[in-house]
PDB file of C-alpha atoms in Angstrom:
ATOM      1  CA  ALA A 129      -3.904  -5.157  10.127  1.00 69.00           C
ATOM      2  CA  LEU A 130      -2.080  -7.652   7.927  1.00 80.00           C
ATOM      3  CA  LEU A 131      -3.827  -6.410   4.782  1.00 81.00           C
ATOM      4  CA  ALA A 132      -2.956  -2.803   5.644  1.00 79.00           C
ATOM      5  CA  LEU A 133       0.666  -3.794   6.170  1.00 81.00           C
ATOM      6  CA  MET A 134       0.820  -5.613   2.841  1.00 87.00           C
ATOM      7  CA  MET A 135      -0.813  -2.723   0.974  1.00 86.00           C
ATOM      8  CA  ALA A 136       1.594  -0.179   2.446  1.00 85.00           C
ATOM      9  CA  ASN A 137       4.594  -2.402   1.647  1.00 90.00           C
ATOM     10  CA  ALA A 138       3.418  -3.018  -1.917  1.00 91.00           C
ATOM     11  CA  GLY A 139       2.929   0.701  -2.520  1.00 89.00           C
ATOM     12  CA  GLY A 140       6.390   1.484  -1.187  1.00 90.00           C
ATOM     13  CA  ALA A 141       7.984  -1.281  -3.253  1.00 94.00           C
ATOM     14  CA  TRP A 142       6.383  -0.063  -6.491  1.00 94.00           C
ATOM     15  CA  ASP A 143       7.440   3.506  -5.740  1.00 93.00           C
ATOM     16  CA  ASN A 144      11.029   2.432  -5.106  1.00 95.00           C
ATOM     17  CA  ALA A 145      11.039   0.296  -8.265  1.00 95.00           C
ATOM     18  CA  LYS A 146      10.194   3.381 -10.310  1.00 95.00           C
ATOM     19  CA  LYS A 147      12.981   5.356  -8.654  1.00 95.00           C
ATOM     20  CA  TYR A 148      15.414   2.490  -9.323  1.00 96.00           C
ATOM     21  CA  VAL A 149      14.589   2.410 -13.033  1.00 96.00           C
ATOM     22  CA  GLU A 150      14.707   6.201 -13.285  1.00 95.00           C
ATOM     23  CA  ALA A 151      18.219   6.087 -11.816  1.00 95.00           C
ATOM     24  CA  GLY A 152      19.338   4.239 -14.948  1.00 91.00           C
ATOM     25  CA  ALA A 153      18.729   0.571 -14.247  1.00 92.00           C
ATOM     26  CA  LEU A 154      16.935  -1.687 -16.749  1.00 92.00           C
ATOM     27  CA  GLY A 155      17.094   0.851 -19.569  1.00 92.00           C
ATOM     28  CA  GLY A 156      16.301   4.024 -17.642  1.00 92.00           C
ATOM     29  CA  LYS A 157      13.632   6.540 -18.522  1.00 93.00           C
ATOM     30  CA  GLY A 158      11.645   5.883 -21.673  1.00 91.00           C
ATOM     31  CA  SER A 159      12.176   2.118 -21.635  1.00 95.00           C
ATOM     32  CA  ASP A 160       9.425  -0.463 -21.410  1.00 95.00           C
ATOM     33  CA  ALA A 161      10.501  -1.186 -17.843  1.00 95.00           C
ATOM     34  CA  HIS A 162      10.023   2.495 -16.998  1.00 96.00           C
ATOM     35  CA  LYS A 163       6.543   2.505 -18.505  1.00 96.00           C
ATOM     36  CA  ALA A 164       5.657  -0.561 -16.430  1.00 96.00           C
ATOM     37  CA  THR A 165       6.979   1.006 -13.236  1.00 95.00           C
ATOM     38  CA  ILE A 166       4.930   4.142 -13.870  1.00 95.00           C
ATOM     39  CA  VAL A 167       1.803   1.972 -13.987  1.00 96.00           C
ATOM     40  CA  GLY A 168       2.915   0.178 -10.826  1.00 93.00           C
ATOM     41  CA  ASP A 169       3.563   3.475  -9.065  1.00 92.00           C
ATOM     42  CA  THR A 170       0.152   4.780 -10.124  1.00 93.00           C
ATOM     43  CA  VAL A 171      -1.484   1.726  -8.553  1.00 91.00           C
ATOM     44  CA  GLY A 172       0.852   1.741  -5.551  1.00 89.00           C
ATOM     45  CA  ASP A 173       0.433   5.367  -4.495  1.00 90.00           C
ATOM     46  CA  PRO A 174      -3.144   4.930  -3.238  1.00 88.00           C
ATOM     47  CA  PHE A 175      -2.072   1.732  -1.470  1.00 84.00           C
ATOM     48  CA  LYS A 176       0.798   3.431   0.284  1.00 83.00           C
ATOM     49  CA  ASP A 177      -0.804   6.773   1.050  1.00 85.00           C
ATOM     50  CA  THR A 178      -4.491   6.085   1.673  1.00 84.00           C
ATOM     51  CA  SER A 179      -5.652   2.486   1.600  1.00 80.00           C
ATOM     52  CA  GLY A 180      -3.061   1.066   3.977  1.00 74.00           C
ATOM     53  CA  PRO A 181      -3.468   3.599   6.815  1.00 79.00           C
ATOM     54  CA  SER A 182      -7.261   3.766   6.493  1.00 85.00           C
ATOM     55  CA  MET A 183      -7.533  -0.035   6.599  1.00 82.00           C
ATOM     56  CA  ASN A 184      -5.428  -0.039   9.762  1.00 80.00           C
ATOM     57  CA  ILE A 185      -7.757   2.489  11.412  1.00 87.00           C
ATOM     58  CA  LEU A 186     -10.801   0.452  10.375  1.00 88.00           C
ATOM     59  CA  LEU A 187      -9.393  -2.719  11.907  1.00 86.00           C
ATOM     60  CA  LYS A 188      -8.603  -0.938  15.174  1.00 91.00           C
ATOM     61  CA  LEU A 189     -12.131   0.480  15.263  1.00 94.00           C
ATOM     62  CA  MET A 190     -13.628  -2.972  14.698  1.00 93.00           C
ATOM     63  CA  ALA A 191     -11.596  -4.386  17.585  1.00 94.00           C
ATOM     64  CA  ILE A 192     -12.702  -1.619  19.954  1.00 96.00           C
ATOM     65  CA  VAL A 193     -16.366  -2.012  18.977  1.00 96.00           C
ATOM     66  CA  ALA A 194     -16.127  -5.767  19.565  1.00 95.00           C
ATOM     67  CA  VAL A 195     -14.627  -5.236  23.027  1.00 96.00           C
ATOM     68  CA  VAL A 196     -17.228  -2.627  23.996  1.00 96.00           C
ATOM     69  CA  PHE A 197     -20.308  -4.484  22.717  1.00 96.00           C
ATOM     70  CA  GLY A 198     -19.076  -8.038  23.365  1.00 93.00           C
ATOM     71  CA  PRO A 199     -20.519  -8.260  26.903  1.00 93.00           C
ATOM     72  CA  LEU A 200     -23.979  -7.383  25.572  1.00 93.00           C
ATOM     73  CA  PHE A 201     -24.046 -10.547  23.468  1.00 89.00           C
ATOM     74  CA  LEU A 202     -22.695 -12.999  26.044  1.00 84.00           C
TER      75      LEU A 202
END
């Protein structure tokens, strides 16, 4: 769950950094900072939109499987 939280936060932060630069900060559109934030947003979108939520579901599934099958191994 912690990894999913960090991935979702990182994706959101990179997306907001791009919006901040596009609003005119650090040279605005076309600057080197803007090019870097585009790369960060490209990496961050899958984190925010897919990897974070799917990792959270996987961790919940693992916990449920452990609770259900735990008594069989004790």
